[in-house]
Coordinates of C-alpha atoms in Angstrom, one line a residue:
M116 CA 0.0 0.0 0.0
T117 CA 1.3 3.4 -0.9
K118 CA 1.5 5.8 2.1
Q119 CA 1.2 9.5 1.2
T120 CA 2.5 12.6 2.9
F121 CA -0.1 14.9 4.6
I122 CA -0.2 17.4 1.7
K123 CA -0.2 14.7 -1.0
G124 CA -3.0 12.8 0.7
A125 CA -5.0 16.0 1.1
M126 CA -4.5 16.9 -2.6
I127 CA -5.6 13.4 -3.7
L128 CA -8.9 13.8 -1.7
L129 CA -9.2 17.4 -2.9
A130 CA -8.9 16.4 -6.5
A131 CA -11.6 13.7 -6.0
G132 CA -13.6 16.1 -3.9
I133 CA -13.7 18.8 -6.6
I134 CA -14.7 16.3 -9.2
N135 CA -17.4 14.9 -6.9
R136 CA -18.7 18.4 -6.0
L137 CA -18.9 19.5 -9.6
L138 CA -20.5 16.2 -10.7
G139 CA -22.8 16.5 -7.6
F140 CA -24.2 19.7 -8.9
V141 CA -25.7 17.9 -11.9
P142 CA -28.6 16.5 -9.8
R143 CA -28.7 19.6 -7.7
I144 CA -29.4 21.6 -10.9
V145 CA -31.6 19.0 -12.7
L146 CA -33.5 17.5 -9.8
P147 CA -35.4 20.7 -8.9
R148 CA -36.4 21.0 -12.5
I149 CA -37.8 17.5 -12.4
I150 CA -39.5 17.4 -9.0
G151 CA -39.5 21.1 -8.0
A152 CA -38.4 22.7 -4.7
E153 CA -41.3 20.9 -2.9
G154 CA -40.0 17.6 -4.1
V155 CA -36.5 18.5 -3.0
G156 CA -38.0 19.4 0.4
L157 CA -39.5 15.9 0.7
Y158 CA -36.1 14.4 -0.3
Q159 CA -34.2 16.6 2.2
L160 CA -36.6 16.1 5.2
S161 CA -35.5 12.5 5.6
Y162 CA -31.8 13.3 5.8
P163 CA -31.7 14.6 9.4
F164 CA -32.9 11.2 10.7
L165 CA -30.4 9.4 8.5
T166 CA -27.7 11.6 9.9
V167 CA -28.6 10.9 13.5
M168 CA -28.7 7.1 12.9
L169 CA -25.4 7.1 11.1
T170 CA -23.9 9.2 13.9
I171 CA -25.0 6.6 16.5
I172 CA -23.5 3.8 14.4
T173 CA -20.3 5.4 13.0
G174 CA -19.9 8.8 14.6
G175 CA -16.6 8.2 16.1
I176 CA -15.6 4.7 14.9
P177 CA -13.9 5.7 11.6
L178 CA -12.0 8.5 13.3
A179 CA -10.9 6.1 16.1
V180 CA -9.9 3.5 13.5
A181 CA -7.9 6.0 11.5
K182 CA -6.2 7.5 14.6
W183 CA -5.4 4.1 16.2
I184 CA -4.2 2.4 13.0
A185 CA -2.0 5.4 12.3
E186 CA -0.4 5.0 15.7
A187 CA -0.1 1.2 15.3
E188 CA 1.5 1.7 11.8
S189 CA 4.1 4.1 13.3
R190 CA 5.2 1.3 15.6
G191 CA 5.0 -1.4 12.9
D192 CA 2.3 -3.3 14.8
S193 CA 0.5 -5.1 11.9
A194 CA -1.2 -7.6 14.3
R195 CA -2.9 -4.7 16.1
V196 CA -4.0 -3.1 12.8
K197 CA -5.9 -6.3 11.9
Q198 CA -7.5 -6.5 15.4
I199 CA -8.7 -2.9 15.2
F200 CA -10.2 -3.3 11.8
R201 CA -12.1 -6.6 12.6
T202 CA -13.4 -5.3 15.9
A203 CA -14.6 -2.0 14.4
M204 CA -16.3 -3.8 11.5
G205 CA -18.1 -6.2 13.8
L206 CA -19.3 -3.5 16.2
T207 CA -20.5 -1.3 13.3
V208 CA -22.4 -4.1 11.5
V209 CA -24.3 -5.0 14.7
L210 CA -25.2 -1.4 15.4
A211 CA -26.3 -0.8 11.8
V212 CA -28.6 -3.8 11.8
V213 CA -30.2 -2.8 15.1
M214 CA -30.7 0.8 13.9
T215 CA -32.2 -0.3 10.6
V216 CA -34.8 -2.4 12.2
A217 CA -35.6 0.5 14.6
L218 CA -36.0 2.9 11.8
L219 CA -38.3 0.6 9.8
V220 CA -40.5 0.0 12.9
F221 CA -40.9 3.6 13.8
A222 CA -41.0 5.1 10.3
P223 CA -44.8 5.5 10.2
W224 CA -44.8 7.3 13.6
I225 CA -41.9 9.6 12.7
T226 CA -43.3 10.7 9.4
S227 CA -46.8 11.3 10.7
H228 CA -46.0 12.9 14.1
L229 CA -42.5 14.5 14.1
L230 CA -42.5 15.8 10.5
T231 CA -45.1 18.2 9.2
D232 CA -45.4 16.5 5.8
P233 CA -46.4 12.8 5.8
R234 CA -45.5 12.5 2.1
V235 CA -41.9 11.9 3.2
Y236 CA -42.8 8.3 4.2
Q237 CA -41.8 6.7 0.9
T238 CA -38.4 8.5 0.9
F239 CA -37.9 7.5 4.5
L240 CA -38.3 3.8 3.7
M241 CA -36.1 4.0 0.7
M242 CA -33.2 5.4 2.7
T243 CA -33.1 2.7 5.4
P244 CA -30.6 0.4 3.5
L245 CA -28.1 3.3 3.6
L246 CA -27.5 2.7 7.3
L247 CA -25.7 -0.7 6.8
I248 CA -24.1 0.3 3.5
I249 CA -22.6 3.6 4.6
S250 CA -21.6 2.2 8.0
I251 CA -19.5 -0.6 6.5
S252 CA -17.9 1.8 4.0
S253 CA -17.0 4.2 6.8
V254 CA -14.9 1.5 8.5
Y255 CA -13.0 0.8 5.3
R256 CA -12.4 4.5 4.8
G257 CA -11.1 4.8 8.4
Y258 CA -8.8 1.9 7.7
F259 CA -7.3 3.4 4.6
Q260 CA -7.2 6.8 6.2
G261 CA -5.2 5.4 9.1
K262 CA -2.7 3.9 6.7
Q263 CA -2.5 7.4 5.1
N264 CA -3.6 6.0 1.7
M265 CA -6.3 8.3 0.5
I266 CA -6.7 6.8 -3.0
P267 CA -9.3 4.2 -2.2
S268 CA -11.5 6.8 -0.5
A269 CA -11.1 9.2 -3.3
T270 CA -11.9 6.5 -6.0
S271 CA -15.0 5.2 -4.1
Q272 CA -16.3 8.7 -3.7
T273 CA -16.1 9.4 -7.4
I274 CA -17.7 6.1 -8.3
E275 CA -20.5 6.8 -5.8
T276 CA -21.1 10.2 -7.2
I277 CA -21.3 9.1 -10.8
I278 CA -23.7 6.2 -10.0
R279 CA -25.8 8.4 -7.7
I280 CA -26.3 11.1 -10.3
I281 CA -27.5 8.7 -13.0
G282 CA -29.6 6.7 -10.5
S283 CA -31.3 9.6 -8.8
L284 CA -32.3 11.4 -12.0
A285 CA -33.4 8.2 -13.7
F286 CA -35.4 6.9 -10.8
A287 CA -37.0 10.3 -10.0
S288 CA -38.1 10.6 -13.6
M289 CA -39.4 7.1 -13.7
L290 CA -41.5 7.4 -10.5
L291 CA -42.7 11.0 -11.1
P292 CA -46.0 9.7 -12.7
K293 CA -46.8 8.0 -9.4
G294 CA -46.7 11.4 -7.6
L295 CA -44.2 13.8 -6.0
A296 CA -43.7 11.6 -2.9
W297 CA -42.6 8.7 -5.1
A298 CA -40.4 10.9 -7.3
A299 CA -38.5 12.0 -4.1
A300 CA -38.2 8.4 -3.1
G301 CA -36.7 7.6 -6.5
A302 CA -34.1 10.2 -6.0
M303 CA -33.2 8.6 -2.6
L304 CA -33.0 5.1 -4.3
G305 CA -30.3 6.5 -6.6
V306 CA -28.3 7.5 -3.4
V307 CA -28.6 3.8 -2.2
V308 CA -27.3 2.4 -5.5
G309 CA -24.4 4.9 -5.5
E310 CA -23.4 3.9 -2.0
V311 CA -23.5 0.2 -3.0
G312 CA -21.1 1.0 -5.9
A313 CA -18.7 2.8 -3.4
L314 CA -18.8 -0.2 -1.0
I315 CA -17.9 -2.6 -3.8
V316 CA -14.8 -0.5 -4.7
L317 CA -13.7 -0.3 -1.1
Q318 CA -14.2 -4.0 -0.5
W319 CA -12.3 -4.9 -3.7
T320 CA -9.4 -2.6 -2.8
Y321 CA -9.2 -4.0 0.8
S322 CA -9.2 -7.6 -0.5
R323 CA -6.3 -6.9 -2.8
E324 CA -4.4 -5.2 0.0
R325 CA -5.0 -8.1 2.4
K326 CA -3.8 -10.5 -0.2
R327 CA -0.5 -8.6 -0.6
E328 CA -0.1 -8.4 3.2
R329 CA -0.7 -12.2 3.6
Q330 CA 1.9 -12.8 1.0
S331 CA 4.4 -10.6 2.9
E332 CA 3.6 -12.3 6.1
V333 CA 4.3 -15.7 4.6
N334 CA 7.7 -14.5 3.4
A335 CA 8.6 -12.8 6.7
P336 CA 10.6 -14.6 9.5
V337 CA 8.2 -16.4 11.9
H338 CA 9.9 -15.2 15.1
N339 CA 9.5 -11.5 14.1
E340 CA 5.7 -11.9 13.6
N341 CA 5.3 -13.8 16.9
S342 CA 7.4 -11.2 18.7
T343 CA 5.3 -8.4 17.3
A344 CA 2.0 -10.1 18.3
Q345 CA 3.3 -10.8 21.8
K346 CA 4.4 -7.2 22.3
A347 CA 1.0 -6.0 21.1
K348 CA -0.8 -8.3 23.5
E349 CA 1.3 -7.1 26.5
K350 CA 1.3 -3.3 25.8
N351 CA -2.2 -2.7 24.4
P352 CA -5.5 -2.7 26.2
P353 CA -8.4 -4.9 24.9
V354 CA -9.4 -3.7 21.4
L355 CA -13.1 -3.2 21.9
R356 CA -12.6 -1.2 25.1
R357 CA -10.1 1.2 23.7
L358 CA -12.1 1.5 20.5
L359 CA -15.1 2.6 22.5
D360 CA -12.9 4.9 24.6
L361 CA -11.7 6.6 21.5
S362 CA -15.0 6.7 19.5
I363 CA -17.6 7.5 22.2
P364 CA -16.5 11.1 22.9
V365 CA -16.3 11.8 19.1
T366 CA -19.7 10.2 18.6
A367 CA -21.1 12.3 21.4
S368 CA -19.7 15.4 19.8
R369 CA -21.1 14.5 16.4
M370 CA -24.4 13.5 18.0
V371 CA -24.8 17.0 19.2
G372 CA -24.5 18.3 15.6
S373 CA -26.7 15.5 14.2
L374 CA -29.5 16.0 16.8
S375 CA -29.1 19.8 16.2
Y376 CA -29.7 19.1 12.5
L377 CA -32.7 16.9 13.2
L378 CA -34.2 19.4 15.6
E379 CA -33.4 22.2 13.2
S380 CA -35.5 20.5 10.5
I381 CA -38.4 19.8 12.9
L382 CA -38.4 23.2 14.6
T383 CA -38.0 25.0 11.2
A384 CA -41.0 23.2 9.8
R385 CA -43.1 23.8 12.9
S386 CA -42.0 27.4 13.2
L387 CA -43.0 28.2 9.6
A388 CA -46.4 26.6 10.3
F389 CA -46.7 28.7 13.4
A390 CA -45.9 31.8 11.3
G391 CA -48.9 30.9 9.1
I392 CA -47.0 29.5 6.1
A393 CA -48.8 26.6 4.3
T394 CA -47.3 23.1 4.6
G395 CA -46.4 22.8 0.9
V396 CA -44.8 26.3 0.8
A397 CA -42.8 25.5 4.0
T398 CA -41.6 22.2 2.5
A399 CA -40.5 24.0 -0.6
Q400 CA -38.7 26.8 1.4
Y401 CA -36.9 24.1 3.5
G402 CA -36.0 22.2 0.3
A403 CA -34.6 25.4 -1.3
L404 CA -32.5 26.1 1.8
Q405 CA -31.1 22.6 2.5
G406 CA -31.1 21.2 -1.0
M407 CA -30.1 24.1 -3.1
I408 CA -28.5 27.0 -1.2
I409 CA -26.5 25.2 1.5
P410 CA -25.0 22.6 -1.0
L411 CA -23.8 25.6 -3.1
L412 CA -22.2 27.2 -0.1
L413 CA -20.5 23.9 0.8
L414 CA -18.9 23.5 -2.6
P415 CA -15.4 24.5 -1.2
T416 CA -15.7 21.9 1.6
A417 CA -14.2 19.4 -0.9
L418 CA -11.0 21.0 0.3
T419 CA -11.8 21.2 4.0
Y420 CA -12.9 17.5 4.0
S421 CA -9.7 16.5 2.3
L422 CA -7.6 18.5 4.8
A423 CA -9.5 17.1 7.8
S424 CA -9.2 13.5 6.6
S425 CA -5.5 13.9 6.1
L426 CA -5.0 16.0 9.2
I427 CA -6.2 13.5 11.7
P428 CA -3.7 10.6 11.1
S429 CA -0.9 13.1 10.4
L430 CA -1.5 15.0 13.7
S431 CA -2.0 11.7 15.6
E432 CA 1.3 10.5 14.4
A433 CA 3.1 13.8 15.2
A434 CA 1.4 13.9 18.7
A435 CA 2.5 10.2 19.3
K436 CA 6.1 11.3 18.6
G437 CA 5.8 14.5 20.6
D438 CA 6.7 16.5 17.6
K439 CA 5.1 19.9 18.3
A440 CA 6.8 21.6 15.3
A441 CA 5.2 19.1 13.0
I442 CA 1.8 19.8 14.6
H443 CA 2.1 23.5 14.1
K444 CA 3.3 23.0 10.5
R445 CA 0.3 20.8 9.6
M446 CA -2.1 23.2 11.2
H447 CA -0.7 26.2 9.4
Q448 CA -0.8 24.4 6.1
S449 CA -4.4 23.2 6.5
M450 CA -5.8 26.5 7.8
R451 CA -4.0 28.6 5.2
M452 CA -5.2 26.4 2.3
A453 CA -8.8 26.5 3.6
L454 CA -8.7 30.3 3.9
V455 CA -7.1 30.9 0.5
A456 CA -9.3 28.4 -1.4
G457 CA -12.6 29.4 0.3
A458 CA -12.3 33.2 -0.1
P459 CA -13.0 33.4 -3.9
F460 CA -16.2 31.4 -3.5
V461 CA -17.4 33.8 -0.8
V462 CA -16.8 36.7 -3.2
V463 CA -18.5 35.1 -6.2
M464 CA -21.6 33.9 -4.2
S465 CA -22.0 37.3 -2.4
L466 CA -21.8 39.4 -5.6
F467 CA -23.6 37.1 -8.1
A468 CA -26.1 35.3 -5.9
E469 CA -29.1 36.3 -8.2
P470 CA -27.6 35.2 -11.6
I471 CA -26.2 32.0 -10.0
C472 CA -29.6 31.0 -8.6
R473 CA -31.4 31.9 -11.8
L474 CA -29.0 30.1 -14.1
L475 CA -28.5 27.0 -11.9
Y476 CA -31.9 26.5 -10.5
N477 CA -34.2 28.7 -12.6
D478 CA -35.3 30.4 -9.4
A479 CA -34.0 33.9 -8.7
D480 CA -36.3 34.2 -5.7
I481 CA -34.0 32.1 -3.5
S482 CA -30.9 34.3 -4.2
P483 CA -31.3 36.4 -1.0
M484 CA -30.7 33.2 1.0
L485 CA -27.4 32.6 -0.8
Q486 CA -26.4 36.3 -0.4
L487 CA -27.1 36.2 3.3
M488 CA -25.2 33.0 3.9
A489 CA -22.2 33.6 1.7
P490 CA -20.2 35.7 4.1
V491 CA -20.2 33.0 6.8
G492 CA -18.7 30.6 4.2
L493 CA -15.2 31.3 5.4
F494 CA -16.1 30.2 8.9
I495 CA -17.5 26.9 7.5
Y496 CA -14.3 26.3 5.5
L497 CA -12.0 27.0 8.6
Q498 CA -14.2 24.9 11.0
A499 CA -13.3 21.5 9.6
P500 CA -9.5 21.6 10.1
L501 CA -10.0 23.0 13.6
Q502 CA -12.4 20.3 14.6
A503 CA -10.2 17.6 13.1
A504 CA -7.3 19.0 15.1
L505 CA -9.2 18.8 18.4
Q506 CA -10.2 15.2 17.7
A507 CA -6.6 14.2 16.6
L508 CA -5.2 15.8 19.8
N509 CA -7.5 13.8 22.1
K510 CA -9.8 16.8 22.8
P511 CA -13.1 15.5 21.5
G512 CA -14.8 16.6 24.7
T513 CA -13.9 20.2 23.9
A514 CA -15.3 19.9 20.4
L515 CA -18.4 18.4 21.9
M516 CA -18.9 21.4 24.2
N517 CA -18.3 23.9 21.5
T518 CA -20.8 22.2 19.2
F519 CA -23.3 21.9 21.9
I520 CA -23.1 25.6 22.7
G521 CA -23.6 26.5 19.1
A522 CA -26.5 24.1 18.7
V523 CA -28.3 25.6 21.7
F524 CA -28.0 29.1 20.3
K525 CA -29.2 28.0 16.9
L526 CA -32.3 26.1 18.1
V527 CA -33.3 29.0 20.4
L528 CA -32.9 31.5 17.6
I529 CA -35.0 29.4 15.2
I530 CA -37.9 29.4 17.6
M531 CA -37.5 33.1 18.2
L532 CA -37.0 34.2 14.6
A533 CA -38.6 31.7 12.3
T534 CA -42.0 32.0 14.0
K535 CA -42.2 35.6 13.0
P536 CA -44.2 36.0 9.7
E537 CA -42.0 38.8 8.5
L538 CA -38.9 36.6 8.7
G539 CA -40.1 33.1 8.1
I540 CA -37.3 30.9 6.6
Y541 CA -34.8 33.8 6.9
G542 CA -35.1 33.5 10.7
A543 CA -33.9 29.9 10.4
L544 CA -31.1 31.1 8.1
I545 CA -29.9 33.7 10.5
A546 CA -29.9 31.1 13.3
I547 CA -27.7 28.8 11.2
N548 CA -25.3 31.6 10.4
V549 CA -24.9 32.4 14.1
N550 CA -24.2 28.8 14.9
I551 CA -21.5 28.5 12.2
V552 CA -19.6 31.6 13.4
L553 CA -19.9 30.7 17.1
V554 CA -18.7 27.1 16.8
T555 CA -15.7 28.1 14.5
V556 CA -14.6 30.8 16.9
L557 CA -14.9 28.5 19.9
H558 CA -12.9 25.8 18.1
G559 CA -10.2 28.4 17.2
F560 CA -9.9 29.5 20.9
S561 CA -9.7 25.9 22.0
V562 CA -6.9 25.0 19.5
L563 CA -5.0 28.2 20.7
R564 CA -5.4 27.1 24.3
F565 CA -4.2 23.5 23.8
I566 CA -1.3 23.8 21.4
G567 CA -0.7 27.6 21.1
F568 CA -1.6 27.7 17.4
H569 CA -3.3 30.6 15.8
M570 CA -3.5 32.1 12.3
Q571 CA -1.3 35.1 11.5
F572 CA -3.4 38.3 11.5
M573 CA -1.6 39.5 8.4
D574 CA -2.8 36.4 6.5
F575 CA -6.4 37.5 7.0
V576 CA -5.5 41.1 6.0
K577 CA -3.8 40.0 2.8
V578 CA -6.6 37.6 1.8
G579 CA -9.2 40.2 2.7
A580 CA -7.5 42.8 0.4
A581 CA -7.2 40.3 -2.4
M582 CA -11.0 39.5 -2.0
V583 CA -11.8 43.2 -2.3
I584 CA -9.8 43.6 -5.5
M585 CA -11.1 40.4 -6.9
G586 CA -14.7 41.5 -6.2
A587 CA -14.1 44.9 -7.9
V588 CA -12.7 43.2 -11.0
A589 CA -15.5 40.6 -11.1
R590 CA -18.2 43.3 -10.7
W591 CA -16.7 45.5 -13.4
M592 CA -16.4 42.6 -15.8
M593 CA -20.0 41.6 -15.2
N594 CA -21.4 45.1 -15.5
S595 CA -19.5 45.7 -18.8
Q596 CA -21.2 42.6 -20.4
P597 CA -18.6 42.0 -23.1
L598 CA -20.6 39.1 -24.5
T599 CA -24.3 38.6 -25.2
L600 CA -25.0 35.5 -23.0
E601 CA -25.2 36.1 -19.3
W602 CA -23.8 32.8 -18.2
I603 CA -20.7 33.3 -20.4
N604 CA -20.2 36.7 -18.9
L605 CA -20.5 35.2 -15.4
I606 CA -18.0 32.5 -16.1
L607 CA -15.6 35.0 -17.7
A608 CA -15.9 37.4 -14.8
C609 CA -15.3 34.7 -12.3
M610 CA -12.3 33.2 -14.2
I611 CA -10.5 36.5 -14.7
S612 CA -11.1 37.7 -11.2
V613 CA -9.9 34.4 -9.7
V614 CA -6.7 34.5 -11.8
I615 CA -6.1 38.1 -10.4
Y616 CA -6.8 36.8 -6.9
L617 CA -4.3 34.0 -7.2
L618 CA -1.6 36.3 -8.7
L619 CA -2.2 38.6 -5.7
M620 CA -1.8 35.6 -3.3
I621 CA 1.5 34.8 -5.0
W622 CA 2.7 38.4 -4.9
M623 CA 1.8 38.7 -1.2
K624 CA 3.6 35.3 -0.6
I625 CA 0.5 33.6 0.8
I626 CA 1.0 30.8 -1.7
D627 CA 4.2 30.0 -3.7
R628 CA 5.4 27.5 -6.2
Y629 CA 6.0 25.0 -3.4
D630 CA 2.2 24.9 -2.7
I631 CA 1.4 24.7 -6.5
A632 CA 4.0 21.9 -6.9
R633 CA 2.0 19.7 -4.5
I634 CA -1.2 19.8 -6.7
P635 CA -1.6 16.4 -8.5
L636 CA -0.8 16.5 -12.3
F637 CA -0.7 20.2 -12.7
G638 CA 1.9 20.7 -10.0
Q639 CA 4.6 18.6 -11.7
W640 CA 5.5 21.5 -14.0
F641 CA 6.6 23.5 -10.9
K642 CA 8.7 20.8 -9.3
S643 CA 12.4 21.3 -9.0
T644 CA 12.8 19.2 -5.9
K645 CA 10.7 16.9 -3.8
F646 CA 8.6 18.5 -1.1
K647 CA 7.4 16.8 2.1

C-alpha cells in the first residue's frame, strides 16, 4: 500500500472532492427542474434522521480506527491493525442492523408525528438500507485513512457520485407519474445504488491489499511476527474497550451536531407553520435552503474535507512522537489552504447570488438566501480543520462542548425568529449563520489554548485585500457585459477575477510554487525538488 504525505493525501482527496462536487451539482441543478423545490424538500426532510442514525453507528468509529491504526502503523504493529479493523467492523455491523430495524419499525410514527409533511414516508423507507451500507464503507475508509492512503476513499467517492447522479435522476423521472412523494423516493433510491457502488470499490481494494499483506507475512521470518504479536498483547488494552474509549467522545460530539440538524428540520417546519405558512410552501422553502442554497455554499468543503481527513492521522502520528513543530506546521498548512481556497467562493456567491440561482436552479427568488449565507462561508471552511485538530489531539470533549453551545444558540434563535411571519425561513437562516460563526470561533480559541496555534493576522489582512480587489474586477467585468450571453459573462468574470486573486496571493507570498507543486498532475510543472 502506498502511504502519502499529509499534503499529497489531502491533494488526492481534494482532486476527487472537486470532481465529486462538480458532478454532484448535476442532480442539484436538474432534480429541482424534475420534482421542483417541494419535491427536493421531501427528499431533504428524511436526511436529518439518517444523519442521527449514522452518527450513533459510525460517529466516532472511523476516526478512532484512523487514529489508532496510524499509531499502530508508526510502531510497525501489523497484528494490532488487523484486530482494530475486525473489531470495528463487527461492532459497526451489529449497530447498523439494530438501527435499521428500529428505523423501519418507527417510520410511520416519525413521518406522521414528528415531521409536518407525511408524504416523506416513501423516501424515509427508501433510505433505510443506507445505514448498513454507509456504516461498512466508513470503517473501510477509516482503515485506509489510518494507513495514510487516500486513493481508495477518493476513488470510491467518485464512483459513488457518478452512479448516484445517474440513478437519482433516472429513478426520480421514472417514478414521477406516481406522484411527488414517489419521485423524491426515487431520488433517494439513486443514493442507495451509488453507495453500493462505493462499497464494492472499497471491498475490492481492501481484498487486494490483504492478499498482498498475507503474502508478505508468509515471506517474513516467523519469530518476528510472533514477537510483534506478543508485544501488542502485552502493551495494548483490549481492542473493543479502547475502540469505545476513542469513539464514544467523538460520537457524542457529532451526536450534538446531528441532533441539532434533526431538531433544526423539525423546529423550522413547525415554526414556519406557526408563522402561518402553508405546509407545501414551508416544505418548498426548506428544500430550497437545505437542498439548493447550502450545497452551493458547501462546494469548497471538498478542500476542507480532504484537509480534515489527512490531518487526523498526520497530527495523531506527530502527537504520538511529541513533535510539536510538525503539529504547528500541519495546522498552518491546512488553515492557510482552507482560507485561500474558500475566499474566492465567498466573493462570487456574495456578488452574483441572483444570476447564479437563476442560471443554476431557474429560481432567482431564493438568491437572497445565498447572499445572506455567503459571508459565513469562510467560517465553514475553517471549521473542519479546527475540529479535526481537536479530535486528533484527544480533545473530543472540547469539540463536543463547542458544538453543543452553538446548537443551543441555533435552536433557540430558530424558535425566536422563524416563528415571525416577517422573517419566516430567513429567521432559520440567521440562526444557522450564528451557529456556524460561534462554533468556529470556539474551536479556534480551543486550539489556541491547547497547542498555542493561531493564524497570523496578516494572512487575513492579505486575503481580505485580495478579496476586495477580486470582487471589484468581477463586478466591473459583469457590468461591462462584453458578450451577449449572461452565463458566459458570469464565467468570464469569475475566471479573470480568480486569476487576479491567485496572482495577488503569490505576490503577497501567501502561496508559492511549493504549494502549487503539490497539486496532482498540474503541480509537476513547478517541481524542482521533492517536497514533504
